[in-house]
Short mmCIF file of C-alpha atoms and ligand atoms in Angstrom, two decimals:
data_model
loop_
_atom_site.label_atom_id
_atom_site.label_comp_id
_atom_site.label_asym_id
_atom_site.label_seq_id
_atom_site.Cartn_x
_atom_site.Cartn_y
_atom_site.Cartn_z
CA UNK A 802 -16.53 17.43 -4.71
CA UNK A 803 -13.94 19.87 -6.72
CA UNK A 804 -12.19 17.99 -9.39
CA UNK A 805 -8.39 19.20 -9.77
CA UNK A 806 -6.01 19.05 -11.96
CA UNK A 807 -3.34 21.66 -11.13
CA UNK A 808 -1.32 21.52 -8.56
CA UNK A 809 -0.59 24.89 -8.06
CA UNK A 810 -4.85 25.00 -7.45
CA UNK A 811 -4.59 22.11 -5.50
CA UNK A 812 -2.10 23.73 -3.11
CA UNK A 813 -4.31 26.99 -2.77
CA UNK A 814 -7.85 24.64 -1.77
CA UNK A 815 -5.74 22.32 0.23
CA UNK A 816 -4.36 25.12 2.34
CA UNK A 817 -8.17 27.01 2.79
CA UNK A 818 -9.27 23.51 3.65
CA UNK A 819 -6.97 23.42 6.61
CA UNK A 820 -7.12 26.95 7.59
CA UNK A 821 -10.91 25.76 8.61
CA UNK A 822 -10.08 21.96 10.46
CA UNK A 823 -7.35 19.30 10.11
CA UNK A 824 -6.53 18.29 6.80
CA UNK A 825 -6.82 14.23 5.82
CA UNK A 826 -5.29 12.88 2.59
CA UNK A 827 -5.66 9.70 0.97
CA UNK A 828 -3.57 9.21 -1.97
CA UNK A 829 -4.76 6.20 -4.59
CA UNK A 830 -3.86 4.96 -8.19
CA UNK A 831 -7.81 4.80 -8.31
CA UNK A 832 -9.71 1.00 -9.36
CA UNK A 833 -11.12 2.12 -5.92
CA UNK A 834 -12.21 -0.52 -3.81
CA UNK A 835 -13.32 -1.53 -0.20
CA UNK A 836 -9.70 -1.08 1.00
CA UNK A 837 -9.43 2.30 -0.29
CA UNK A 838 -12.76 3.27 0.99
CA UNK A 839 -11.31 2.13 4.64
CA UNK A 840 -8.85 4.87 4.19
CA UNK A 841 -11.59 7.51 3.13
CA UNK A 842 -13.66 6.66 5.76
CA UNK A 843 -10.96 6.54 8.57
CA UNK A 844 -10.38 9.92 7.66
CA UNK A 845 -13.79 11.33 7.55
CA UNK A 846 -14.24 10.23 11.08
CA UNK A 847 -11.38 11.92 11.94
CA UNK A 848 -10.77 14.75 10.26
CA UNK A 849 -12.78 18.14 9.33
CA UNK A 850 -11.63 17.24 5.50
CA UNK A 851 -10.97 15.30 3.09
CA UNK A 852 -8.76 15.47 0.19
CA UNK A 853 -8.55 12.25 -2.18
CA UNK A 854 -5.71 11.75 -4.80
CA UNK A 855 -5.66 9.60 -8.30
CA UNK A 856 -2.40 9.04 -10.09
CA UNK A 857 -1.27 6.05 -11.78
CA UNK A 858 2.21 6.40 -10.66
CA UNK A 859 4.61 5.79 -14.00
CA UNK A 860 7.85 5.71 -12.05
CA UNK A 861 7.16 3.32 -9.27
CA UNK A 862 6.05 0.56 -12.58
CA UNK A 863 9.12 -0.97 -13.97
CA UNK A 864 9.36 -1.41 -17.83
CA UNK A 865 8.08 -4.84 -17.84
CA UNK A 866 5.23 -4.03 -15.32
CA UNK A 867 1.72 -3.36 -15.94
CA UNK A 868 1.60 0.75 -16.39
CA UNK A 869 0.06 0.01 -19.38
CA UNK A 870 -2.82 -1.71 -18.52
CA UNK A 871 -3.15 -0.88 -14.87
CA UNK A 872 -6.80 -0.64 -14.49
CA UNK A 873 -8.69 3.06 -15.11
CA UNK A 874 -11.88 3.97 -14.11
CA UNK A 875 -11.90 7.59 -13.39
CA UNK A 876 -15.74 8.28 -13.16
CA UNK A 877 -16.95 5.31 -10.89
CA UNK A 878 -14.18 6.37 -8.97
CA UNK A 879 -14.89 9.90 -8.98
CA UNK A 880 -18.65 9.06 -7.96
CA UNK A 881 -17.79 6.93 -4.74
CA UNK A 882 -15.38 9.44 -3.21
CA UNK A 883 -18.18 12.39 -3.81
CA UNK A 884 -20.47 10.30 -1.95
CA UNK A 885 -18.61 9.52 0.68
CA UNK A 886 -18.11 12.85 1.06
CA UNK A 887 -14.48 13.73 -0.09
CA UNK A 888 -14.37 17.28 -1.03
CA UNK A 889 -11.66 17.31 -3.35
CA UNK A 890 -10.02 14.73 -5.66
CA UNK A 891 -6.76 15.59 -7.00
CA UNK A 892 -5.70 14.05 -10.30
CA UNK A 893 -2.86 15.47 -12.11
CA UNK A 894 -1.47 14.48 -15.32
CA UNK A 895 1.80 12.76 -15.64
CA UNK A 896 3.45 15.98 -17.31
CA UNK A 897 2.01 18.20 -14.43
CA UNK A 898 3.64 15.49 -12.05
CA UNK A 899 6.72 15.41 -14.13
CA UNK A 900 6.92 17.93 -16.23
CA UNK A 901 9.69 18.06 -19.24
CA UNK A 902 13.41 18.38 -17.16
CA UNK A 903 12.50 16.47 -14.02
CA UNK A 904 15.50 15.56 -12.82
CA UNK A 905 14.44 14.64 -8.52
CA UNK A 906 14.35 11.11 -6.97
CA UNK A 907 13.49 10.70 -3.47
CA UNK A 908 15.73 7.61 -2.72
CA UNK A 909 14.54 6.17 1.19
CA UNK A 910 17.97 4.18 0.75
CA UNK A 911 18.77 0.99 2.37
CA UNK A 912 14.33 0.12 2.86
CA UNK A 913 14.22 0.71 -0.84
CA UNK A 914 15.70 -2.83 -1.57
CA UNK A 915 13.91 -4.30 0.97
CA UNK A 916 10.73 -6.80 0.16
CA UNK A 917 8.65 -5.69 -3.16
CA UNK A 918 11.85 -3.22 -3.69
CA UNK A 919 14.19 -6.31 -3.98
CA UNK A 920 12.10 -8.00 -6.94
CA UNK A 921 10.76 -4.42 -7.94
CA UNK A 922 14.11 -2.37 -8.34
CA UNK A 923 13.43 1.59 -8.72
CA UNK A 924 9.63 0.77 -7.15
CA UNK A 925 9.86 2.44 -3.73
CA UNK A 926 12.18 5.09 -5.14
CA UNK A 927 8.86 6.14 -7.48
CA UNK A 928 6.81 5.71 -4.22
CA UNK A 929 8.55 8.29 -2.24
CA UNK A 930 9.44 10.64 -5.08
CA UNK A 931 5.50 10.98 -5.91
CA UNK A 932 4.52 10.81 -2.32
CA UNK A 933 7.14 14.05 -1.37
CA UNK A 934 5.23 15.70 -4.31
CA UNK A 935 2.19 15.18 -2.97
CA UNK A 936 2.88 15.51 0.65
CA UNK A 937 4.23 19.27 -0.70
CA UNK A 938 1.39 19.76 -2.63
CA UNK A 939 -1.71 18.91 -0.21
CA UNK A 940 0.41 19.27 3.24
CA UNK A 941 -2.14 17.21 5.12
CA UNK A 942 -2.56 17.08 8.77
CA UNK A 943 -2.86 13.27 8.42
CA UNK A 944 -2.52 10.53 5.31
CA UNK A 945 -3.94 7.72 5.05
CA UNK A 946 -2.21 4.26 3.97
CA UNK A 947 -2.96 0.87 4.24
CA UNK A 948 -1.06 -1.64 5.79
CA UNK A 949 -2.14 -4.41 2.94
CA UNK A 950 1.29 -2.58 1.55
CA UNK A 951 3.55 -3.19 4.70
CA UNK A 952 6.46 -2.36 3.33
CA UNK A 953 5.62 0.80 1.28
CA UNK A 954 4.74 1.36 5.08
CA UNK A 955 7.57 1.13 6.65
CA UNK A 956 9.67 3.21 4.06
CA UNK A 957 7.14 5.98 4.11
CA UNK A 958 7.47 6.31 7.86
CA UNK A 959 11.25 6.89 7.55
CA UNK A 960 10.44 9.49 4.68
CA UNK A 961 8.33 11.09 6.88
CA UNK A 962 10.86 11.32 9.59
CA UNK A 963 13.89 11.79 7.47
CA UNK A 964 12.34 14.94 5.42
CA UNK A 965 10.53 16.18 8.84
CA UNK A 966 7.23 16.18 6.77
CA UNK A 967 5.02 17.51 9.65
CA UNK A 968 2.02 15.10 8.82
CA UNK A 969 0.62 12.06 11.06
CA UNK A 970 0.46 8.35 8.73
CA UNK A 971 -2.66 6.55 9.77
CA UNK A 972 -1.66 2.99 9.43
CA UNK A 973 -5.24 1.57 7.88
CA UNK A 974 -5.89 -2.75 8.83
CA UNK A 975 -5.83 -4.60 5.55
CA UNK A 976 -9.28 -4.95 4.12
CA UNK A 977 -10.25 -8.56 2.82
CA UNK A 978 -13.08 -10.49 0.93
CA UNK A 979 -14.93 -12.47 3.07
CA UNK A 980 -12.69 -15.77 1.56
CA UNK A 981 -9.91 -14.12 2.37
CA UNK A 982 -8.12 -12.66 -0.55
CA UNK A 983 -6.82 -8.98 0.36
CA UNK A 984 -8.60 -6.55 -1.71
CA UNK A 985 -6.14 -5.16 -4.71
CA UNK A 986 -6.89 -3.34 -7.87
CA UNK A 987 -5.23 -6.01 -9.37
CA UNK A 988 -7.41 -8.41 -8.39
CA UNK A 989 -9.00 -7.41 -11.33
CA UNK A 990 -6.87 -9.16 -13.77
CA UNK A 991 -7.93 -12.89 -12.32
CA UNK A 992 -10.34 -14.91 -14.05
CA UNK A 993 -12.02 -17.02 -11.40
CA UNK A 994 -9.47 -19.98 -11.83
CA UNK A 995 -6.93 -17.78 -10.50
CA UNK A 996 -8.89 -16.02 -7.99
CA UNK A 997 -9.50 -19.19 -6.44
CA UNK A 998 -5.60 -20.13 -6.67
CA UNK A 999 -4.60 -16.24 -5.12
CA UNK A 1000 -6.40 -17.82 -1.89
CA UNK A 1001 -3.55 -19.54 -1.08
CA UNK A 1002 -1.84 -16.73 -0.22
CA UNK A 1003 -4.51 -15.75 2.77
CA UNK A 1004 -4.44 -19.37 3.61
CA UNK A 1005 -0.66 -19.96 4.34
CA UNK A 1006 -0.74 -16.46 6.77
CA UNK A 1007 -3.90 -18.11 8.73
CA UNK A 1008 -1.62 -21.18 8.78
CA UNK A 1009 0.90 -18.67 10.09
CA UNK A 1010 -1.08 -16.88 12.31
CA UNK A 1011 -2.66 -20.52 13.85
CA UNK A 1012 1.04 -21.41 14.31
CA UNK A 1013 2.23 -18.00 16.23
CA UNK A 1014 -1.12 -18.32 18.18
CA UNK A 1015 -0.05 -21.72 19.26
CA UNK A 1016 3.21 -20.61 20.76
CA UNK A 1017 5.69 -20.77 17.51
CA UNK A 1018 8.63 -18.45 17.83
CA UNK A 1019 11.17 -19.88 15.32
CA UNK A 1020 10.96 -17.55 12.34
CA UNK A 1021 12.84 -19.42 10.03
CA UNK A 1022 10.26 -22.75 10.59
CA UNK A 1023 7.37 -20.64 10.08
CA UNK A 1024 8.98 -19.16 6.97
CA UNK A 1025 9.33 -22.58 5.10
CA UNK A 1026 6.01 -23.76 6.20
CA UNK A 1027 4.59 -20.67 4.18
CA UNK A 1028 6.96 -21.45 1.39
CA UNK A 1029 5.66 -24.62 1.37
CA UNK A 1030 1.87 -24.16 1.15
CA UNK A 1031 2.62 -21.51 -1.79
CA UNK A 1032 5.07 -23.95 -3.60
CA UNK A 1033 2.36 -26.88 -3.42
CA UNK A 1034 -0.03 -24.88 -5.27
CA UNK A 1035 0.53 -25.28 -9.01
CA UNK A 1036 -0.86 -22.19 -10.33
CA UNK A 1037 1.42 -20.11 -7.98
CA UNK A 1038 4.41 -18.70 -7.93
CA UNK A 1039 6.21 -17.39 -4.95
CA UNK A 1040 8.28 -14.62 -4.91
CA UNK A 1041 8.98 -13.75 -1.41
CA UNK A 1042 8.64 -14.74 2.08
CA UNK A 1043 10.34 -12.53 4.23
CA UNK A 1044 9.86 -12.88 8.42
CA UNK A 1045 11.04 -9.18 9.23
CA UNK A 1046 11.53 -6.52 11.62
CA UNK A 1047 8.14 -4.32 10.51
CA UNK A 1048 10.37 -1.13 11.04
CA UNK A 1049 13.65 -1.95 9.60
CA UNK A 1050 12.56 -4.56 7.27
CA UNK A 1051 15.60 -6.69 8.61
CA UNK A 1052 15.08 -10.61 8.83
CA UNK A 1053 14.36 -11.86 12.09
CA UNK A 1054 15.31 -15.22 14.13
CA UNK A 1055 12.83 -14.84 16.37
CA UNK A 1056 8.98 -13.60 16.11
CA UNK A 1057 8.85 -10.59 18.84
CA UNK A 1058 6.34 -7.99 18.84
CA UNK A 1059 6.50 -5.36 15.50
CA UNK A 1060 7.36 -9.25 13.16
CA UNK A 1061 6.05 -8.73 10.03
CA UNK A 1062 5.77 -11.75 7.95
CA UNK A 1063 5.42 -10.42 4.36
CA UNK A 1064 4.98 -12.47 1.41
CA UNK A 1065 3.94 -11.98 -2.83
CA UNK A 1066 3.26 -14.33 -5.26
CA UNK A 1067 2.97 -14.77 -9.19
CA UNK A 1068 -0.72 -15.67 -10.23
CA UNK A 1069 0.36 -16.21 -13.95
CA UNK A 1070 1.37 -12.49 -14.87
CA UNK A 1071 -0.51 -11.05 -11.65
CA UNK A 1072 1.78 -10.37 -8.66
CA UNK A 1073 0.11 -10.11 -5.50
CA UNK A 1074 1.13 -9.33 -1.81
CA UNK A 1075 0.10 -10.33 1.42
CA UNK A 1076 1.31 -9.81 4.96
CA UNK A 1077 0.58 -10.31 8.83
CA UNK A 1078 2.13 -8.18 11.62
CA UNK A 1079 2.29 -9.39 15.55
CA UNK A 1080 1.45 -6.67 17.72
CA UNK A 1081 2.95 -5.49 20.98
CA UNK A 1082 0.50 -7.61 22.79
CA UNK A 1083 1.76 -11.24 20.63
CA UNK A 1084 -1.70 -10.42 18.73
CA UNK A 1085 -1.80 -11.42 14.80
CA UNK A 1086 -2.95 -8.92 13.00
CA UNK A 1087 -3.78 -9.73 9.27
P1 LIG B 1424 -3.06 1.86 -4.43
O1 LIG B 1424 -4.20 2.50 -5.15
O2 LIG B 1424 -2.91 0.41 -4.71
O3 LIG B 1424 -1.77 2.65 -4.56
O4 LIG B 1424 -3.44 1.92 -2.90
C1 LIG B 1424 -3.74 3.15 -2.28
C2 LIG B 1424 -3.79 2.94 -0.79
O5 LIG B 1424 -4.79 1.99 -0.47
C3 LIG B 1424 -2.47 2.39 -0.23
O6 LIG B 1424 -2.18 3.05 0.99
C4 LIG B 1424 -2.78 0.94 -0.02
O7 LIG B 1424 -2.02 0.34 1.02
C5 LIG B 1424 -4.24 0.99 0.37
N1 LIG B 1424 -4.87 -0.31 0.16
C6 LIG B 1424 -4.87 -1.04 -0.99
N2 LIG B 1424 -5.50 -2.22 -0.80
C7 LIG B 1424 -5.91 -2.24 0.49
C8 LIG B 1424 -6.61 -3.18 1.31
N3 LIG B 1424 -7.02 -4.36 0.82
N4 LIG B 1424 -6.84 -2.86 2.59
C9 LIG B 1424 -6.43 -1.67 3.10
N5 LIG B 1424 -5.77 -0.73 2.38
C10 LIG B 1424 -5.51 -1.00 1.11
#
């Protein structure tokens, strides 16, 4: 696996990659885990190659976020892509990402308040500014996301379509322990205490899911019902529960095929997200 820094370089292998086969690109923040590893492997199936990134993102953190002490573990990440059989890992430094004068924001306006951007403000604006970059760098054939971040989806679609970047998302299920929690680097940060309490979060979607499953349309009961089993555990916090058009991100009455029912949640200082999305066939998907 090439190691690269530069993105100038990364431009020139990316482009001989895809002269020989389509191009797949999974951008990460690294703390790889099984979720990533979906992505990688979706796109080894699919695709001749694969090109993996690593950049811990400073402008989608706000100031009071965790930048800081986001986990880093460069070289056990470095060794799982290799042999997995990613041929190159791109991993610029945050002056070759932004070097001195950067003055560009990629604003996907309106979606960029929506969810995570409402309590997050300026998050999905860093999202699509380094994405652009990247998608201009690497100019996959396909990239690789996972829909444990539905609403990261859902704006990188439209800036996708709105820049006319020529590149196919491949919308990844959300990968889960076997208790339920949805893998996330920042799982990391809970002792077990806390682990345990983040299971709530998995638990009010099943309850969700159960309810849908049963014939429940009404968006707004289903809602408070999720509320409710976050707000009865103690050691949580919840900060959103959203019952949304997956698309538009626009509150719905009524669950319909493309509903996404989003929610995240304070585990002391952790914030985590979670979401389910009804499929054109009334399926939950979670
Ligand atoms: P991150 O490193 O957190 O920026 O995530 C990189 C990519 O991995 C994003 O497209 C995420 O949606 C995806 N991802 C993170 N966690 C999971 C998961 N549990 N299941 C599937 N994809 C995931």
């Amino acid at each position: 696996m090439r190691l690269i820094s530069d993105p100038a370089e990364m431009r020139k292998i990316a482009a001989q990659l895809l002269a020989d086969g389509a191009l797949g690109f999974v951008p990460t923040m690294g703390a790889l885990h099984r979720g990533h590893m979906s992505l990688v492997t979706a796109s080894r199936a699919r695709d001749r190659h694969t090109v993996a990134s690593i950049f811990v993102n400073p402008k989608q953190f706000g100031p009071t976020e965790d930048f800081g002490r986001y986990p880093r573990q460069f070289d056990a990440d470095s060794a799982l892509l290799a042999d997995v059989g990613v041929e190159a890992l791109f991993t610029p430094a945050i002056e070759a990402m932004y070097p001195a004068g950067f003055s560009t924001k990629v604003s996907v306006e309106g979606l960029n308040s929506k969810l995570c951007g409402a309590s997050r403000p300026g998050h999905f604006d860093g999202v699509t500014t380094v994405v652009a970059k990247l998608f201009n760098i690497v100019q996959p054939t396909r990239a690789y996301f996972g829909q444990k971040d539905a609403a990261q989806v859902a704006v990188l679609r439209r800036l996708a379509r709105d820049l006319n970047f020529d590149i196919e998302l491949v919308i990844c299920p959300i990968v889960r322990d076997p208790d339920g929690l949805a893998l996330s680097s920042r799982n990391a940060y809970l002792t077990r205490e806390q682990r345990h309490a983040a299971l709530s979060l998995s638990r009010a979607l099943n309850q969700a899911r159960a309810d849908i499953e049963a014939g429940e349309r009404d968006a707004e009961r289903l809602r408070r019902k999720v509320i409710d089993t976050l707000s009865a555990n103690i050691d949580l916090r919840p900060d959103y529960v959203e019952v949304v058009d997956a698309d538009n991100l626009l509150a719905r009455k009524t669950v319909e095929p493309n509903t996404l029912i989003a929610l995240a949640a304070f585990v002391d200082g952790t914030r985590l997200i979670d979401n389910l999305l009804v499929d054109a066939a009334f399926r939950v998907l979670m």
